[in-house]
Amino acid sequence: KILEFLSNVKCKHAPIFIAKGTIRILDPRFLRDFEYSERPRNNEFTYIVMEQFGPSAFDKMDDIIYSEAAIIKLGVHIMDSLENLHQAGYAHNDIKQANITIGRPGDPFDGRARLIDYGVAEKLVTNDIDYYKLSLTSKETDFKGNILMTTTERLRGYPPTRRDDLVNLILMLIFMLDSLPYSVYYFKSNKSEFEKLKYLRSKKKAMKPKDYCSIGRTKFLLPILTEIWALKPSDVPNYDKFRFLLNYQLLEIGKIPSN
């Protein structure tokens, strides 16, 4: 009834479908004004009704060319979301433009980016010994997420860590500012998804932070990516430092830092 109502009227809520069993991680720290159903949809999904936000960052790419400042501010906002999510003990696993909304409908003053779609979210592994034990039994088929912007470890099916989400975020920013070293192959190749995945596993295995952002508009991200790259599962990321470095770049290009 809720879904039927929402499909026929304008209101501040919108239905979002998420994977069965993930609903327990969504609490008021991430969402406001939400209702949900425990009843499975096709024995696979449950639904959540949450506050309605604006278009996705992917949708807006059709309308505008992102400025460097806009992309950096988006990064600051999503860094906030990830810090909250990680404090709750979960990894998002699928950070990409389509899973980021910009503002609220009808509110021209709300330009804040928000992370949505927790369909492949998983419990974080924050103990080094547990991580390496689980890695020994991991399978490549355990992988969930975006193959273009995820880590080598996730592509191998290793358990999720805070580092994986943060690398995912920075690679998305690099992709939005310029491109990733393998973007052309991924989008232009007529190979199957399986062959592309195999290629990326091999390609990313040899790559280091400098291979992603050593020149051009993305160079300022190198110190951030380098520090994130070195994190162990038990390390708590310095989110404040990463936000500061992103905001410092805004000052460098003559823009007001994001809050």
mmCIF file of C-alpha atoms in Angstrom:
data_model
loop_
_atom_site.group_PDB
_atom_site.id
_atom_site.type_symbol
_atom_site.label_atom_id
_atom_site.label_comp_id
_atom_site.label_asym_id
_atom_site.label_seq_id
_atom_site.Cartn_x
_atom_site.Cartn_y
_atom_site.Cartn_z
ATOM 1 C CA LYS A 1 0.000 0.000 0.000
ATOM 2 C CA ILE A 2 2.834 2.368 0.811
ATOM 3 C CA LEU A 3 4.519 1.719 -2.526
ATOM 4 C CA GLU A 4 1.247 2.155 -4.437
ATOM 5 C CA PHE A 5 0.604 5.440 -2.628
ATOM 6 C CA LEU A 6 4.097 6.750 -3.294
ATOM 7 C CA SER A 7 3.898 5.946 -6.995
ATOM 8 C CA ASN A 8 0.815 8.123 -7.422
ATOM 9 C CA VAL A 9 1.418 11.211 -5.304
ATOM 10 C CA LYS A 10 4.143 13.742 -4.714
ATOM 11 C CA CYS A 11 5.591 13.520 -1.243
ATOM 12 C CA LYS A 12 8.891 13.780 0.568
ATOM 13 C CA HIS A 13 9.419 10.015 0.679
ATOM 14 C CA ALA A 14 10.538 7.568 -1.975
ATOM 15 C CA PRO A 15 10.771 3.767 -1.981
ATOM 16 C CA ILE A 16 14.224 2.221 -2.023
ATOM 17 C CA PHE A 17 14.779 -1.535 -2.418
ATOM 18 C CA ILE A 18 17.687 -3.107 -0.571
ATOM 19 C CA ALA A 19 19.000 -6.608 -0.140
ATOM 20 C CA LYS A 20 17.232 -8.891 2.301
ATOM 21 C CA GLY A 21 18.868 -8.782 5.714
ATOM 22 C CA THR A 22 20.614 -5.433 5.265
ATOM 23 C CA ILE A 23 17.807 -3.416 6.839
ATOM 24 C CA ARG A 24 19.205 -3.748 10.339
ATOM 25 C CA ILE A 25 22.135 -1.415 9.597
ATOM 26 C CA LEU A 26 19.954 1.512 8.579
ATOM 27 C CA ASP A 27 19.320 3.617 11.657
ATOM 28 C CA PRO A 28 18.586 7.313 12.313
ATOM 29 C CA ARG A 29 22.272 8.195 12.060
ATOM 30 C CA PHE A 30 22.017 7.600 8.311
ATOM 31 C CA LEU A 31 18.355 8.122 7.479
ATOM 32 C CA ARG A 32 15.528 10.179 8.893
ATOM 33 C CA ASP A 33 11.811 9.585 8.665
ATOM 34 C CA PHE A 34 11.898 6.059 7.348
ATOM 35 C CA GLU A 35 9.622 3.040 7.490
ATOM 36 C CA TYR A 36 10.343 -0.455 6.326
ATOM 37 C CA SER A 37 8.767 -3.846 5.764
ATOM 38 C CA GLU A 38 10.198 -7.155 6.930
ATOM 39 C CA ARG A 39 8.226 -8.953 4.207
ATOM 40 C CA PRO A 40 10.536 -10.226 1.435
ATOM 41 C CA ARG A 41 9.877 -9.117 -2.126
ATOM 42 C CA ASN A 42 10.222 -12.131 -4.416
ATOM 43 C CA ASN A 43 12.003 -13.827 -1.492
ATOM 44 C CA GLU A 44 15.027 -11.638 -2.161
ATOM 45 C CA PHE A 45 14.320 -8.038 -1.233
ATOM 46 C CA THR A 46 12.665 -6.019 1.466
ATOM 47 C CA TYR A 47 11.712 -2.362 1.023
ATOM 48 C CA ILE A 48 12.567 0.775 2.891
ATOM 49 C CA VAL A 49 10.757 4.100 2.569
ATOM 50 C CA MET A 50 13.125 6.948 3.291
ATOM 51 C CA GLU A 51 13.437 10.683 2.919
ATOM 52 C CA GLN A 52 13.478 11.675 -0.732
ATOM 53 C CA PHE A 53 16.631 13.253 -2.099
ATOM 54 C CA GLY A 54 17.567 14.837 -5.407
ATOM 55 C CA PRO A 55 19.024 13.319 -8.597
ATOM 56 C CA SER A 56 22.064 11.075 -8.497
ATOM 57 C CA ALA A 57 25.554 12.338 -9.303
ATOM 58 C CA PHE A 58 25.423 10.047 -12.341
ATOM 59 C CA ASP A 59 22.175 11.626 -13.599
ATOM 60 C CA LYS A 60 23.561 15.134 -13.198
ATOM 61 C CA MET A 61 26.512 14.274 -15.427
ATOM 62 C CA ASP A 62 24.070 14.459 -18.335
ATOM 63 C CA ASP A 63 23.169 18.049 -17.448
ATOM 64 C CA ILE A 64 26.428 19.665 -16.377
ATOM 65 C CA ILE A 65 30.163 19.242 -16.520
ATOM 66 C CA TYR A 66 31.332 18.895 -12.944
ATOM 67 C CA SER A 67 33.727 21.567 -11.769
ATOM 68 C CA GLU A 68 36.744 20.544 -9.731
ATOM 69 C CA ALA A 69 35.243 22.291 -6.697
ATOM 70 C CA ALA A 70 31.933 20.433 -7.009
ATOM 71 C CA ILE A 71 33.681 17.056 -7.162
ATOM 72 C CA ILE A 72 35.881 17.853 -4.138
ATOM 73 C CA LYS A 73 32.863 18.968 -2.083
ATOM 74 C CA LEU A 74 31.086 15.763 -3.041
ATOM 75 C CA GLY A 75 34.131 13.876 -1.721
ATOM 76 C CA VAL A 76 33.966 15.709 1.619
ATOM 77 C CA HIS A 77 30.283 14.903 2.045
ATOM 78 C CA ILE A 78 30.707 11.211 1.219
ATOM 79 C CA MET A 79 33.700 11.031 3.579
ATOM 80 C CA ASP A 80 31.250 12.100 6.320
ATOM 81 C CA SER A 81 28.802 9.367 5.316
ATOM 82 C CA LEU A 82 31.500 6.705 5.318
ATOM 83 C CA GLU A 83 32.794 7.729 8.730
ATOM 84 C CA ASN A 84 29.286 7.327 10.189
ATOM 85 C CA LEU A 85 28.752 4.015 8.415
ATOM 86 C CA HIS A 86 32.121 2.645 9.532
ATOM 87 C CA GLN A 87 31.484 3.684 13.130
ATOM 88 C CA ALA A 88 28.346 1.544 12.960
ATOM 89 C CA GLY A 89 30.517 -1.373 11.843
ATOM 90 C CA TYR A 90 29.602 -1.685 8.168
ATOM 91 C CA ALA A 91 31.179 -1.210 4.737
ATOM 92 C CA HIS A 92 29.183 0.194 1.826
ATOM 93 C CA ASN A 93 31.042 -1.754 -0.916
ATOM 94 C CA ASP A 94 29.510 0.066 -3.901
ATOM 95 C CA ILE A 95 30.463 3.746 -3.980
ATOM 96 C CA LYS A 96 29.740 5.213 -7.408
ATOM 97 C CA GLN A 97 27.965 8.226 -8.913
ATOM 98 C CA ALA A 98 24.664 6.351 -9.282
ATOM 99 C CA ASN A 99 24.621 5.721 -5.505
ATOM 100 C CA ILE A 100 25.125 9.369 -4.569
ATOM 101 C CA THR A 101 22.283 11.878 -4.526
ATOM 102 C CA ILE A 102 22.626 15.657 -4.753
ATOM 103 C CA GLY A 103 20.321 17.896 -2.720
ATOM 104 C CA ARG A 104 16.574 17.580 -2.242
ATOM 105 C CA PRO A 105 13.810 18.111 -4.808
ATOM 106 C CA GLY A 106 12.582 21.705 -4.775
ATOM 107 C CA ASP A 107 15.307 22.953 -2.429
ATOM 108 C CA PRO A 108 17.871 24.980 -4.440
ATOM 109 C CA PHE A 109 19.934 25.639 -1.285
ATOM 110 C CA ASP A 110 20.521 21.987 -0.445
ATOM 111 C CA GLY A 111 23.518 20.892 -2.469
ATOM 112 C CA ARG A 112 24.724 18.230 -0.065
ATOM 113 C CA ALA A 113 25.738 14.850 -1.438
ATOM 114 C CA ARG A 114 24.332 11.771 0.288
ATOM 115 C CA LEU A 115 25.322 8.122 -0.011
ATOM 116 C CA ILE A 116 22.454 5.704 -0.698
ATOM 117 C CA ASP A 117 21.861 2.057 -1.710
ATOM 118 C CA TYR A 118 23.124 -0.284 0.986
ATOM 119 C CA GLY A 119 22.157 -3.367 -0.996
ATOM 120 C CA VAL A 120 25.616 -4.968 -0.877
ATOM 121 C CA ALA A 121 26.720 -3.511 2.467
ATOM 122 C CA GLU A 122 28.543 -5.951 4.744
ATOM 123 C CA LYS A 123 29.869 -6.166 8.270
ATOM 124 C CA LEU A 124 33.360 -4.672 8.494
ATOM 125 C CA VAL A 125 36.377 -6.760 9.439
ATOM 126 C CA THR A 126 38.547 -4.640 11.755
ATOM 127 C CA ASN A 127 40.859 -7.265 13.236
ATOM 128 C CA ASP A 128 44.047 -8.065 11.320
ATOM 129 C CA ILE A 129 44.153 -11.736 12.335
ATOM 130 C CA ASP A 130 40.489 -12.304 11.474
ATOM 131 C CA TYR A 131 41.017 -10.570 8.153
ATOM 132 C CA TYR A 132 43.892 -12.783 7.101
ATOM 133 C CA LYS A 133 42.118 -15.937 8.277
ATOM 134 C CA LEU A 134 39.049 -15.030 6.212
ATOM 135 C CA SER A 135 41.256 -14.089 3.249
ATOM 136 C CA LEU A 136 42.647 -17.637 3.145
ATOM 137 C CA THR A 137 39.163 -19.035 2.501
ATOM 138 C CA SER A 138 37.910 -16.209 0.273
ATOM 139 C CA LYS A 139 36.759 -16.875 -3.267
ATOM 140 C CA GLU A 140 36.679 -14.450 -6.191
ATOM 141 C CA THR A 141 32.960 -15.178 -6.484
ATOM 142 C CA ASP A 142 32.498 -13.575 -3.034
ATOM 143 C CA PHE A 143 33.104 -10.148 -4.591
ATOM 144 C CA LYS A 144 30.314 -7.555 -4.377
ATOM 145 C CA GLY A 145 30.443 -4.030 -5.714
ATOM 146 C CA ASN A 146 31.777 -1.912 -8.561
ATOM 147 C CA ILE A 147 34.675 -3.606 -10.370
ATOM 148 C CA LEU A 148 35.943 -0.349 -11.883
ATOM 149 C CA MET A 149 36.591 1.478 -8.609
ATOM 150 C CA THR A 150 37.104 -1.202 -6.004
ATOM 151 C CA THR A 151 40.352 -2.540 -4.544
ATOM 152 C CA THR A 152 42.369 -5.520 -5.708
ATOM 153 C CA GLU A 153 41.564 -7.245 -2.427
ATOM 154 C CA ARG A 154 37.827 -6.943 -2.934
ATOM 155 C CA LEU A 155 38.144 -8.226 -6.507
ATOM 156 C CA ARG A 156 39.738 -11.336 -5.016
ATOM 157 C CA GLY A 157 36.788 -11.740 -2.669
ATOM 158 C CA TYR A 158 38.639 -10.688 0.495
ATOM 159 C CA PRO A 159 36.455 -9.403 3.382
ATOM 160 C CA PRO A 160 35.522 -5.687 3.452
ATOM 161 C CA THR A 161 37.535 -3.114 5.392
ATOM 162 C CA ARG A 162 37.345 0.630 5.940
ATOM 163 C CA ARG A 163 40.318 0.966 3.578
ATOM 164 C CA ASP A 164 38.337 -0.612 0.721
ATOM 165 C CA ASP A 165 35.510 1.933 0.982
ATOM 166 C CA LEU A 166 37.936 4.866 1.153
ATOM 167 C CA VAL A 167 39.991 3.683 -1.825
ATOM 168 C CA ASN A 168 36.681 3.236 -3.667
ATOM 169 C CA LEU A 169 35.744 6.860 -2.879
ATOM 170 C CA ILE A 170 39.077 8.324 -4.008
ATOM 171 C CA LEU A 171 39.073 6.290 -7.237
ATOM 172 C CA MET A 172 35.570 7.597 -7.955
ATOM 173 C CA LEU A 173 36.817 11.177 -7.488
ATOM 174 C CA ILE A 174 39.738 10.472 -9.839
ATOM 175 C CA PHE A 175 37.316 9.041 -12.381
ATOM 176 C CA MET A 176 35.101 12.142 -12.144
ATOM 177 C CA LEU A 177 38.027 14.575 -12.361
ATOM 178 C CA ASP A 178 39.848 12.819 -15.179
ATOM 179 C CA SER A 179 39.731 9.055 -15.781
ATOM 180 C CA LEU A 180 41.131 5.813 -14.433
ATOM 181 C CA PRO A 181 44.060 4.118 -16.228
ATOM 182 C CA TYR A 182 41.821 1.287 -17.410
ATOM 183 C CA SER A 183 38.622 3.282 -18.116
ATOM 184 C CA VAL A 184 39.013 3.263 -21.891
ATOM 185 C CA TYR A 185 39.499 -0.500 -21.999
ATOM 186 C CA TYR A 186 36.524 -1.094 -19.718
ATOM 187 C CA PHE A 187 34.060 1.102 -21.623
ATOM 188 C CA LYS A 188 35.325 0.614 -25.188
ATOM 189 C CA SER A 189 36.207 -3.083 -25.162
ATOM 190 C CA ASN A 190 33.725 -5.556 -26.602
ATOM 191 C CA LYS A 191 34.974 -8.237 -24.210
ATOM 192 C CA SER A 192 32.554 -10.001 -21.872
ATOM 193 C CA GLU A 193 32.132 -8.817 -18.272
ATOM 194 C CA PHE A 194 33.984 -11.925 -17.118
ATOM 195 C CA GLU A 195 36.965 -11.113 -19.342
ATOM 196 C CA LYS A 196 36.954 -7.488 -18.197
ATOM 197 C CA LEU A 197 36.911 -8.614 -14.575
ATOM 198 C CA LYS A 198 39.827 -10.954 -15.215
ATOM 199 C CA TYR A 199 41.764 -8.142 -16.884
ATOM 200 C CA LEU A 200 41.125 -5.701 -14.026
ATOM 201 C CA ARG A 201 42.212 -8.225 -11.399
ATOM 202 C CA SER A 202 45.530 -8.568 -13.227
ATOM 203 C CA LYS A 203 45.919 -4.853 -14.016
ATOM 204 C CA LYS A 204 45.124 -3.552 -10.529
ATOM 205 C CA LYS A 205 47.397 -6.065 -8.808
ATOM 206 C CA ALA A 206 50.490 -4.216 -10.072
ATOM 207 C CA MET A 207 49.167 -0.680 -9.580
ATOM 208 C CA LYS A 208 50.195 1.786 -6.865
ATOM 209 C CA PRO A 209 48.687 5.175 -5.857
ATOM 210 C CA LYS A 210 51.025 7.114 -8.165
ATOM 211 C CA ASP A 211 49.700 5.126 -11.114
ATOM 212 C CA TYR A 212 46.248 6.576 -10.477
ATOM 213 C CA CYS A 213 46.872 10.239 -9.747
ATOM 214 C CA SER A 214 50.425 11.462 -10.350
ATOM 215 C CA ILE A 215 49.626 14.186 -12.901
ATOM 216 C CA GLY A 216 46.991 16.766 -13.849
ATOM 217 C CA ARG A 217 43.868 17.634 -11.894
ATOM 218 C CA THR A 218 44.069 14.507 -9.739
ATOM 219 C CA LYS A 219 47.604 15.020 -8.401
ATOM 220 C CA PHE A 220 46.371 16.592 -5.158
ATOM 221 C CA LEU A 221 44.688 13.269 -4.281
ATOM 222 C CA LEU A 222 47.991 11.369 -4.243
ATOM 223 C CA PRO A 223 48.854 12.055 -0.546
ATOM 224 C CA ILE A 224 45.346 11.010 0.512
ATOM 225 C CA LEU A 225 45.313 7.842 -1.579
ATOM 226 C CA THR A 226 48.853 6.941 -0.458
ATOM 227 C CA GLU A 227 47.908 7.137 3.224
ATOM 228 C CA ILE A 228 44.675 5.199 2.693
ATOM 229 C CA TRP A 229 46.530 2.586 0.631
ATOM 230 C CA ALA A 230 48.795 1.765 3.614
ATOM 231 C CA LEU A 231 45.946 1.174 6.082
ATOM 232 C CA LYS A 232 45.599 -2.234 7.720
ATOM 233 C CA PRO A 233 42.172 -3.659 8.633
ATOM 234 C CA SER A 234 42.661 -2.661 12.275
ATOM 235 C CA ASP A 235 43.742 0.905 11.483
ATOM 236 C CA VAL A 236 41.153 3.615 12.121
ATOM 237 C CA PRO A 237 41.343 6.067 9.190
ATOM 238 C CA ASN A 238 42.017 9.724 9.924
ATOM 239 C CA TYR A 239 38.800 11.010 8.354
ATOM 240 C CA ASP A 240 39.406 14.543 9.681
ATOM 241 C CA LYS A 241 42.779 14.706 7.948
ATOM 242 C CA PHE A 242 41.327 13.502 4.649
ATOM 243 C CA ARG A 243 38.547 16.103 4.857
ATOM 244 C CA PHE A 244 41.126 18.791 5.667
ATOM 245 C CA LEU A 245 43.244 17.872 2.628
ATOM 246 C CA LEU A 246 40.207 17.958 0.350
ATOM 247 C CA ASN A 247 39.112 21.324 1.752
ATOM 248 C CA TYR A 248 42.676 22.662 1.457
ATOM 249 C CA GLN A 249 42.522 21.955 -2.265
ATOM 250 C CA LEU A 250 39.343 24.026 -2.429
ATOM 251 C CA LEU A 251 41.263 26.949 -0.921
ATOM 252 C CA GLU A 252 44.073 26.375 -3.427
ATOM 253 C CA ILE A 253 41.684 26.833 -6.330
ATOM 254 C CA GLY A 254 40.031 29.848 -4.701
ATOM 255 C CA LYS A 255 36.852 28.191 -3.436
ATOM 256 C CA ILE A 256 35.175 28.164 -0.033
ATOM 257 C CA PRO A 257 35.789 24.900 1.904
ATOM 258 C CA SER A 258 32.852 22.532 2.366
ATOM 259 C CA ASN A 259 31.284 21.950 5.780
#
